[in-house]
Coordinates of C-alpha atoms and ligand atoms in Angstrom, one line a residue:
X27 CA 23.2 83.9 -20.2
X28 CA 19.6 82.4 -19.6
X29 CA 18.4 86.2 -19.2
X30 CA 19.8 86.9 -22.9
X31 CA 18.3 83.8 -24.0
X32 CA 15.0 84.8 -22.3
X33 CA 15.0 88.3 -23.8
X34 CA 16.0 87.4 -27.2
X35 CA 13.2 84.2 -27.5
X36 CA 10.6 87.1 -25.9
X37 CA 11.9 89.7 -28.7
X38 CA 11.0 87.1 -31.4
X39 CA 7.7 85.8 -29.8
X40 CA 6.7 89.6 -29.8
X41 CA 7.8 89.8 -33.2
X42 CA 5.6 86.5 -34.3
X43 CA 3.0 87.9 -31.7
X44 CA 2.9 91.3 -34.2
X45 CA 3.3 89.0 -37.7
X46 CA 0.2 87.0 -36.2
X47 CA -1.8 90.3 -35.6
X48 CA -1.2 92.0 -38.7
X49 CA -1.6 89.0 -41.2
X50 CA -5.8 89.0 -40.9
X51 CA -5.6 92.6 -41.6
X52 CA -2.8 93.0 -43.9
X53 CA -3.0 89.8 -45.5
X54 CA -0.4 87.1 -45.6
X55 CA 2.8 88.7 -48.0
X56 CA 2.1 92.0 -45.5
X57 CA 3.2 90.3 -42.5
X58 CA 6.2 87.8 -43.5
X59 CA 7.3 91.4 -45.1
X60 CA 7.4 92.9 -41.5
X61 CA 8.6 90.0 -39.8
X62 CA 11.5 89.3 -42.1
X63 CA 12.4 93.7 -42.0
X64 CA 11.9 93.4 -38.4
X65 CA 14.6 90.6 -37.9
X66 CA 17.3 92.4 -40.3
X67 CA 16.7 95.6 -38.5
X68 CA 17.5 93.5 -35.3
X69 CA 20.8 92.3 -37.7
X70 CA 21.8 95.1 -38.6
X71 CA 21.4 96.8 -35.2
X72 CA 23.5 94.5 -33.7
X73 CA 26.0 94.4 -36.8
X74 CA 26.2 98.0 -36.0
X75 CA 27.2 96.8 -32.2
X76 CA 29.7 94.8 -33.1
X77 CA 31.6 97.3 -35.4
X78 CA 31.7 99.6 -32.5
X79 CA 33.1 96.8 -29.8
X80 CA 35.6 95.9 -32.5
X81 CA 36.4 99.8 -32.9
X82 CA 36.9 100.3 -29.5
X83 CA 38.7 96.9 -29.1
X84 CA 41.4 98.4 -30.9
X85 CA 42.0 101.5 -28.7
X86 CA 40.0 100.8 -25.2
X87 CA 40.2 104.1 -23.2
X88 CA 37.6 104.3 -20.9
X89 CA 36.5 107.6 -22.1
X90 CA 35.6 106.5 -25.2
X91 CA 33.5 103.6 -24.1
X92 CA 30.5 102.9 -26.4
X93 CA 27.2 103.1 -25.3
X94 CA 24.4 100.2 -26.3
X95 CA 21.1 99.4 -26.2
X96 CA 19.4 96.2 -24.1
X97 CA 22.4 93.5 -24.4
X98 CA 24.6 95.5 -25.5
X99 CA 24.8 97.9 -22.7
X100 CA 25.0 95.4 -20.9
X101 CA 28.0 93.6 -22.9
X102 CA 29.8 97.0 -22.8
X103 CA 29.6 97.9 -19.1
X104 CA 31.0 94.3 -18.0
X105 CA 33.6 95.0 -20.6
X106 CA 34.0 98.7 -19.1
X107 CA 34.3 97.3 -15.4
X108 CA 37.1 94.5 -16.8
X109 CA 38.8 97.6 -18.6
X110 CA 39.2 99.4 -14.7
X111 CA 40.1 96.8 -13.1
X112 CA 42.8 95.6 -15.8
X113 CA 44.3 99.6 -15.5
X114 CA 43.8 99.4 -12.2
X115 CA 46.2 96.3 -11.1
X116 CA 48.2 97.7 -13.7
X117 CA 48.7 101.4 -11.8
X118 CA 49.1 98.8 -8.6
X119 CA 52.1 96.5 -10.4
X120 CA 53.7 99.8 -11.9
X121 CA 53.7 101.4 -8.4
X122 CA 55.4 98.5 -7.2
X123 CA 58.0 98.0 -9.4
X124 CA 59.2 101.7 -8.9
X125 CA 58.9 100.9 -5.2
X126 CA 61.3 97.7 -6.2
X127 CA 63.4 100.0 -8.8
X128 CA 63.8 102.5 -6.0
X129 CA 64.5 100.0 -3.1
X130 CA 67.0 98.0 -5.3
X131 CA 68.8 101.4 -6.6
X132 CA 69.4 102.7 -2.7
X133 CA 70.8 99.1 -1.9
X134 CA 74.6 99.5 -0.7
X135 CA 75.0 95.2 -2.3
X136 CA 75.0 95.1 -5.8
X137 CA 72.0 92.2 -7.4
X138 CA 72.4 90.4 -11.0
X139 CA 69.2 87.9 -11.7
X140 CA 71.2 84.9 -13.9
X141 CA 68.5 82.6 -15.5
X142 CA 69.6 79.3 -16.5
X143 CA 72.6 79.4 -19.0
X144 CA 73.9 82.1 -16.5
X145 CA 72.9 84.9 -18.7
X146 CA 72.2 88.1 -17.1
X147 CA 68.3 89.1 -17.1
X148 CA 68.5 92.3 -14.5
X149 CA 70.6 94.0 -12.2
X150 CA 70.6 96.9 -10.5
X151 CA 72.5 100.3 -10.3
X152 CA 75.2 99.2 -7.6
X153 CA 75.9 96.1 -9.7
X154 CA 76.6 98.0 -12.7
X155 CA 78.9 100.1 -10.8
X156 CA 80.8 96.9 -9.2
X157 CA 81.5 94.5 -12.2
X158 CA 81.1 97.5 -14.6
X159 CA 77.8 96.2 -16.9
X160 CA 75.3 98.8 -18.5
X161 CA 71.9 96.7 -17.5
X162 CA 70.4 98.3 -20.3
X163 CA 73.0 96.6 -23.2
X164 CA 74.3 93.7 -21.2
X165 CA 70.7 91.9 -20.7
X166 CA 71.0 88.6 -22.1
X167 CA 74.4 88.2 -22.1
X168 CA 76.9 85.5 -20.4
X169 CA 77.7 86.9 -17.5
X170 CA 81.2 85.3 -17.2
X171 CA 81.9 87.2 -20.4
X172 CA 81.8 90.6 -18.2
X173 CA 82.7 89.3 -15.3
X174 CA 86.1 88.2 -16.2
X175 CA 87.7 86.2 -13.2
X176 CA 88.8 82.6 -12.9
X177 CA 87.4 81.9 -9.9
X178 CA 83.9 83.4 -10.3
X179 CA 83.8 81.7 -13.3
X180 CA 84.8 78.2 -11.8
X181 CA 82.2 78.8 -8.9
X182 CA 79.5 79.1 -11.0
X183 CA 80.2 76.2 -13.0
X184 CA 81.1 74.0 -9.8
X185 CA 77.4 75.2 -9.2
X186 CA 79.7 75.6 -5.1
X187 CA 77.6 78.8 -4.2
X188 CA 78.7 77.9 -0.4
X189 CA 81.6 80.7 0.8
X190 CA 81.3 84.2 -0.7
X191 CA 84.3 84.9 -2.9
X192 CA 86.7 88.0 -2.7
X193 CA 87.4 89.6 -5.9
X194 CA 89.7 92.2 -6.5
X195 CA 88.3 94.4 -9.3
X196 CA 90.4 97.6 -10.7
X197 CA 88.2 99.9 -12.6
X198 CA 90.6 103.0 -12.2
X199 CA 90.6 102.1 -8.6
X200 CA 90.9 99.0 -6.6
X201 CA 87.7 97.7 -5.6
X202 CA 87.5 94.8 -3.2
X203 CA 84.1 92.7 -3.4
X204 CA 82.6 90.0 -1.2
X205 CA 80.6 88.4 -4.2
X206 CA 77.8 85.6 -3.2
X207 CA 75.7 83.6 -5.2
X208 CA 72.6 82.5 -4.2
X209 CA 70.2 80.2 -6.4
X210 CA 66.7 79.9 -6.5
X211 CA 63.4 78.9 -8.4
X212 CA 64.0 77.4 -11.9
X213 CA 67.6 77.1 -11.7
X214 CA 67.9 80.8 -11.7
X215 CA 70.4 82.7 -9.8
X216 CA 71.1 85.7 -7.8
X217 CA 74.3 86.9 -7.5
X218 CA 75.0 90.0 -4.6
X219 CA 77.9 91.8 -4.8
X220 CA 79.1 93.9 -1.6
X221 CA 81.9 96.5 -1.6
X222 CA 84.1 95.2 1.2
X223 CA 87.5 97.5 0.5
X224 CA 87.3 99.6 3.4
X225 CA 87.0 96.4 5.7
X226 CA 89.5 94.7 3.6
X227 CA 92.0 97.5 4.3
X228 CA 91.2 98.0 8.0
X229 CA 92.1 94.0 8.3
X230 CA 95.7 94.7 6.2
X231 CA 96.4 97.4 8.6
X232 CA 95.4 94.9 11.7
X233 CA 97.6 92.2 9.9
X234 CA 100.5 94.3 9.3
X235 CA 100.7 95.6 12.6
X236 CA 100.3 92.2 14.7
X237 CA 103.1 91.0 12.2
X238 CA 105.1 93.9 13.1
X239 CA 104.4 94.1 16.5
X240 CA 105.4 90.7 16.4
X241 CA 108.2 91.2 14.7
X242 CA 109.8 93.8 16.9
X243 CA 109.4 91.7 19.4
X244 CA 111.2 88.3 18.3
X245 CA 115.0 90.2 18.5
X246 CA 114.7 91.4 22.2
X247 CA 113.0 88.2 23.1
X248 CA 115.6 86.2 22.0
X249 CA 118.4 88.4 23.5
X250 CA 116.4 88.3 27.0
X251 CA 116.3 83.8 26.2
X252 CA 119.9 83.5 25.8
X253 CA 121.0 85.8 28.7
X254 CA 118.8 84.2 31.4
X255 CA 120.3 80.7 29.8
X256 CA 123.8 81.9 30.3
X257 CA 122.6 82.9 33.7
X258 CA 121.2 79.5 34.7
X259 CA 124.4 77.9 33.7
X260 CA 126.7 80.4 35.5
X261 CA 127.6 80.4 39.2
X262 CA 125.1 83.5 39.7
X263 CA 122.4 81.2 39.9
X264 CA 123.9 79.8 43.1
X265 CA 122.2 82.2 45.1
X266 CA 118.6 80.8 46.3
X267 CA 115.9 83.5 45.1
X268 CA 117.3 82.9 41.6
X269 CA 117.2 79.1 41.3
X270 CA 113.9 79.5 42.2
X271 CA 113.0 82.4 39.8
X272 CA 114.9 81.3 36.5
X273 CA 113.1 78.6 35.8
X274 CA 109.8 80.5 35.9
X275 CA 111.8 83.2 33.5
X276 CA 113.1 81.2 31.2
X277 CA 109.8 79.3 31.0
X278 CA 107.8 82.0 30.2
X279 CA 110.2 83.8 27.7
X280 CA 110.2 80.4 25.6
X281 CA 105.7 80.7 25.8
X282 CA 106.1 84.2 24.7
X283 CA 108.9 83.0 21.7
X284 CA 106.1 79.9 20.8
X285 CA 103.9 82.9 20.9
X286 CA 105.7 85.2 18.6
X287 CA 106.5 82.5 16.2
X288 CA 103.0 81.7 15.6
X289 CA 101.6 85.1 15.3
X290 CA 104.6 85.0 12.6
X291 CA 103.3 82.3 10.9
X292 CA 99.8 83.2 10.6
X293 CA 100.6 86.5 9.3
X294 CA 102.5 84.6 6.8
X295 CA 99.9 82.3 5.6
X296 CA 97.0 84.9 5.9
X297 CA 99.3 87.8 3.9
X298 CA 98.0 87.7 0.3
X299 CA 101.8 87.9 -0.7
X300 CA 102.7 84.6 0.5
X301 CA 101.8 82.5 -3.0
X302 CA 100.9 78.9 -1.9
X303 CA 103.8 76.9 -3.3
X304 CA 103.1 74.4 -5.7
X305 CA 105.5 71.3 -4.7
X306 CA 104.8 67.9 -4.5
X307 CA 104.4 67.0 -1.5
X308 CA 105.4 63.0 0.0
X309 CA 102.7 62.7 2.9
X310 CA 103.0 58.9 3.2
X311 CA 107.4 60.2 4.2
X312 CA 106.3 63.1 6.3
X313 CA 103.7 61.7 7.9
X314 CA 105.8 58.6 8.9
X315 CA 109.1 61.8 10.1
X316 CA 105.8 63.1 12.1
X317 CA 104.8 60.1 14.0
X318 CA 108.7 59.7 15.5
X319 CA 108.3 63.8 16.5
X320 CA 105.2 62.6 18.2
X321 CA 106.9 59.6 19.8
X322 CA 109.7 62.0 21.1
X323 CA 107.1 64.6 22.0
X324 CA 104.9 61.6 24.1
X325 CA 108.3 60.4 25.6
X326 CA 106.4 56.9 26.2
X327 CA 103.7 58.3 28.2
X328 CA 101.0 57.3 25.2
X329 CA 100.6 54.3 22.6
X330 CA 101.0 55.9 19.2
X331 CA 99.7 54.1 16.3
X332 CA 100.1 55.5 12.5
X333 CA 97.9 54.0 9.5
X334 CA 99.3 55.1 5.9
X335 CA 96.5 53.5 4.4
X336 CA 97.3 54.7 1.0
X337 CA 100.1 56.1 -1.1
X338 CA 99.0 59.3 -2.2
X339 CA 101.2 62.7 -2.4
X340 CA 99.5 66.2 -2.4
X341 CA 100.2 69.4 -4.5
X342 CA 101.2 72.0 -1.7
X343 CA 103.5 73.4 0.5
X344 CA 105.6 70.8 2.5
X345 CA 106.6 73.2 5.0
X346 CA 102.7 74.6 5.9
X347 CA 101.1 71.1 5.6
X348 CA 104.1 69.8 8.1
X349 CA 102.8 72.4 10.3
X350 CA 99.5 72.1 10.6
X351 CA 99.7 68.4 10.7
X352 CA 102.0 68.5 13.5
X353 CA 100.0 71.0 15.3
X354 CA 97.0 68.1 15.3
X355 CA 99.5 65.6 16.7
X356 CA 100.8 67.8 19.3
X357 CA 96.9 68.8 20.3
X358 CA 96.1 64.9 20.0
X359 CA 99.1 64.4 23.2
X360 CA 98.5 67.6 24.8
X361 CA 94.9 66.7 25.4
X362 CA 95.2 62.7 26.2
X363 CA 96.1 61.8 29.6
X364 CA 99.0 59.3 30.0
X365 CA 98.2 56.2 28.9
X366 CA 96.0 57.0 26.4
X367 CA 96.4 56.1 22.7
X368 CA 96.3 57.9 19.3
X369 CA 96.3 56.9 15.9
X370 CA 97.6 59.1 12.7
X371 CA 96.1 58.0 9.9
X372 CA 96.5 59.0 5.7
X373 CA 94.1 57.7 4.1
X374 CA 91.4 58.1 0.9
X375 CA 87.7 58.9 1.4
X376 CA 86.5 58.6 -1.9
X377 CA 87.7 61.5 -4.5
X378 CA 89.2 63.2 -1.2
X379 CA 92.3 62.5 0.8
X380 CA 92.2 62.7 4.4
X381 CA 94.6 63.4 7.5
X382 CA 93.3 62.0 10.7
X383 CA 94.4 62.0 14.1
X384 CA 92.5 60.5 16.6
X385 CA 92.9 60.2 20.5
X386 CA 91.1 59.2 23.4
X387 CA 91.8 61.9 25.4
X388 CA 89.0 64.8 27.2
X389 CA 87.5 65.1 24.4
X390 CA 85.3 68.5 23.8
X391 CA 81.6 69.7 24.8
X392 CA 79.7 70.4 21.2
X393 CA 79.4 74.1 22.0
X394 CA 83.3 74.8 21.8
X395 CA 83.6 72.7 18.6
X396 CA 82.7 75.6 15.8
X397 CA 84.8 78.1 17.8
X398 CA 88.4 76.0 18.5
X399 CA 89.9 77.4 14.9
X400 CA 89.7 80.8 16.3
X401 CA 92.7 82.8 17.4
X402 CA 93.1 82.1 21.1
X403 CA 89.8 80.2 21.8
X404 CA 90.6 77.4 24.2
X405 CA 88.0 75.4 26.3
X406 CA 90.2 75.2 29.4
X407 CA 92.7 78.1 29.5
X408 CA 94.7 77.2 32.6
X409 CA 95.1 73.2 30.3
X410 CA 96.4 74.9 27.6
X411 CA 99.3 76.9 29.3
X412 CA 100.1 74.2 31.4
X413 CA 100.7 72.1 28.2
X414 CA 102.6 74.8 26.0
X415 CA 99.8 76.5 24.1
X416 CA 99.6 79.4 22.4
X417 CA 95.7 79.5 21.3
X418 CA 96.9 79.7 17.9
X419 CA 97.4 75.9 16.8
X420 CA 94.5 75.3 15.3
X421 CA 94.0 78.6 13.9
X422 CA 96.9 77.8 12.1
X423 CA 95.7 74.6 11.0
X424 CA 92.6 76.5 9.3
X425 CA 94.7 78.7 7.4
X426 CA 97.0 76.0 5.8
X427 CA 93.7 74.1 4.4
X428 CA 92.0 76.8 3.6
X429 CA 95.0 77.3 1.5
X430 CA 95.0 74.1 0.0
X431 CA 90.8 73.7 -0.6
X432 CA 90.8 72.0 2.3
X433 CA 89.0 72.0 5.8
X434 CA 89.2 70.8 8.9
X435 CA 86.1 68.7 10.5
X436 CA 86.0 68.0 14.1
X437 CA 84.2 64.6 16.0
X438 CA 84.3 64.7 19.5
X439 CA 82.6 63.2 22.6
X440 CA 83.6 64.6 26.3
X441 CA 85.7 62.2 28.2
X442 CA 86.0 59.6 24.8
X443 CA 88.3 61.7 22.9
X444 CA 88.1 63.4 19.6
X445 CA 89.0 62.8 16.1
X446 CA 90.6 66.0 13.5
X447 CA 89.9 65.3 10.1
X448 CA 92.1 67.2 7.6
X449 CA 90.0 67.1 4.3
X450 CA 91.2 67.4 1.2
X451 CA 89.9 67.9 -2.1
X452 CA 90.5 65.9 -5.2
X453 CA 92.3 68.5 -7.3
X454 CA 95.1 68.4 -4.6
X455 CA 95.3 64.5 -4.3
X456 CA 97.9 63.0 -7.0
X457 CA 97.1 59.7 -8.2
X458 CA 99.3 57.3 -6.7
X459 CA 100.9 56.0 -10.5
X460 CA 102.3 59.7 -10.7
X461 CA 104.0 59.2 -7.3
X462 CA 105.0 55.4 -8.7
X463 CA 106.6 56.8 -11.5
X464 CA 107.5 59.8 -9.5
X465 CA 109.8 57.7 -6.8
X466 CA 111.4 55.2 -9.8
Ligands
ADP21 P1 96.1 75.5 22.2 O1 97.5 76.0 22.0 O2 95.4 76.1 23.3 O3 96.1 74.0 22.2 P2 94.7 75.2 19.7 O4 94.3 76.3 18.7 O5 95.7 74.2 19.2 O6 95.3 76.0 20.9 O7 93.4 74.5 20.2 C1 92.3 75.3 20.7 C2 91.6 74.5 21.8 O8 91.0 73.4 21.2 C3 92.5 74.0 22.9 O9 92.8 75.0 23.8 C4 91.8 72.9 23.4 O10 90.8 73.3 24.4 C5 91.0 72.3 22.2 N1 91.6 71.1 21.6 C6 92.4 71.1 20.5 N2 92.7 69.8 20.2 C7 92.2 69.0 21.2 C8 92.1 67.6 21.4 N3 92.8 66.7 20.6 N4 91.4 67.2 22.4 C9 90.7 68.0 23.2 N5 90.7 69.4 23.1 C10 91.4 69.9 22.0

């Protein structure tokens, strides 16, 4: 800036200098004249700059570039270098968005962007292919007017982005998706969509085959039971090596029926033909018919205590809740020495209702607590057997709340005992004046 100043204030002192010279020859009219045509001249020359910046404003390709004199040059190079670098981050940004286009189009998981109101603002090729949207058209719109499925839509507006979803799609062909959604930034969203049919029908085909497997095996079973009861009662058993050995037999033919029957029941609840029933269910009754099971199942060797704490029914099925709650209890005596106590409690945590059973029993190291729900994990093996287990319990357990929007939370300290916490949510709690006026 000072330099154009400089230049310009030298320009005009020249100009004066010149004026100053010529008016004791000239005479006075003589050299205003050819100061005041010298400054227009400078006008117009730089009117005639400005016309061509303006000019080339309007289309600036670097070939056409004008060229100036003094300032001006000067003016139009910076201009020139802005010009490059402008086209050059531009080549830089173009080159990585193709990069991005190409990376996102050779992505196996499908991506929608969502901004605020959920509306869909890109997505790429594998997206459009799994919830059938043309990017192109669909930009801007809801996306839960494409996506047309209860539970997506109830996710998003639960804002629960927790557990990927499973939805079943059928565009000429049944398409099985694992769909996530992930927010970030401004309350924008990303939701990734990954075809998961081929796994899904690899984990039929497991399920189908433990249940038939299963199955197959509950008939013999039951024939081999009964004949090595009938044997134990008859005068066969009189001979020494059998007393001993019939015992053991008919021991571990009832672990492998417990067996069967729970790899029968979880094939139930995990087979997506089983519905969940819809009953109301009376868990002050049943929990009160579950505390004498446990008080036959204890036979005196623990103090039981049961806490209905509030009067609340649940919408279910009678039958799975009464398993999986009697699964807890059973684990609660299994796993507490004689003498020890344990508590059942029903009771309300807020919006939620909750199934507890507590003991003071062993008790479980941390490490083992996020792996107990699954199939055949158990901390002491040898415990387990000894007791009756199968492995499976609280598998089962899992299963029924998932079932119901529930879960299963887990406090324990080795050597204190432990506390399971059935959770469940508000949608399947009934308010306790529906059960008053259900019961009258
Ligand atoms: P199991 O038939 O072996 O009891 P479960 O699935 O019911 O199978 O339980 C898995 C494991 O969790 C058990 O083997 C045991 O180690 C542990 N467990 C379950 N409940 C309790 C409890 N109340 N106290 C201590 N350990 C428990």
């Amino acid at each position: 800036m000072n330099g154009i100043w400089g230049r310009s204030l030298l320009l005009l002192a020249l100009l004066a200098a010149g004026c100053l010279v010529l008016w004791p020859i000239f005479g006075e009219t003589t050299a205003i004249s050819a100061f005041v045509a010298a400054l227009l001249a400078i006008v117009a020359l730089n009117l005639h700059y400005v016309s061509m910046l303006l000019k080339w404003l309007r289309h600036p390709t670097p070939e056409a570039e004008p060229q100036g004199f003094g300032i001006w040059d000067e003016v139009f190079a910076a201009l020139y270098r802005m010009l490059r670098r402008q086209r050059h981050s531009e080549s830089q940004l173009t080159a990585t968005l193709n990069d991005f286009r190409q990376a996102s189009a050779a992505m196996p998981d499908g991506m929608v962007i969502l901004d605020q109101g959920d509306r869909i603002e890109w997505c790429n090729p594998r997206a459009e292919q799994h919830f059938g949207l043309d990017c192109q058209r669909d930009t801007g719109q809801q996306i839960t007017y494409l996506v047309r499925h209860p539970l997506f839509a109830e996710k998003l507006r639960a804002q629960n982005y927790g557990e990927p979803l499973t939805l079943r799609q059928s565009r000429g062909f049944d398409l099985i998706l694992s769909v996530q959604i992930v927010p970030y930034g401004d309350r924008q969203k990303l939701v990734i969509s990954r075809d998961i049919t081929d796994l899904e029908r690899v984990e039929t085909m497991r399920r189908d085959f433990i249940a038939n497997v299963s199955h197959e095996l509950r008939t013999p079973l039951t024939v081999l039971g009964g004949f090595l009861e009938t044997i134990s009662d008859s005068r066969v058993a009189d001979n020494d090596l059998l007393r001993r050995s019939l015992p053991l037999m008919m021991d571990q033919a009832r672990r492998m029926q417990n067996l069967i029957e729970d790899l029968l029941t979880l094939s139930r609840l995990e087979s997506a033909h089983t519905p969940l029933r819809d009953e109301r269910v009376n868990v002050p009754d049943l929990v009160r018919a579950l505390y004498h099971d446990a008080m036959a199942l204890s036979a005196g060797r623990h103090r039981i205590a049961i806490n209905i704490e509030c009067g609340n029914w649940l919408v279910g099925s009678e039958d799975e809740l009464r398993s999986a709650f009697s699964n807890l209890i059973g684990n609660a005596i299994r796993y507490t020495p004689e003498g020890g106590e344990v508590a059942i409690n029903w009771q309300r945590r807020g919006d939620e209702a909750v199934f507890a059973v507590r003991d003071n029993g062993i008790g479980i190291q941390p490490q083992h607590i996020p792996r107990l729900t699954e199939r055949f994990y158990r901390v002491d093996r040898s415990r387990s057997r000894e007791t009756g287990g199968t492995g499976l319990g609280l598998a089962i357990v899992k299963h029924v709340l998932n079932r119901h929007q529930g879960w299963l939370e887990v406090q324990s300290e080795p050597g204190r005992g432990s506390t399971f916490s059935a959770r469940f949510p508000a949608q399947r709690v009934v308010p306790e004046e529906t059960e008053e006026s259900l019961t009258a």
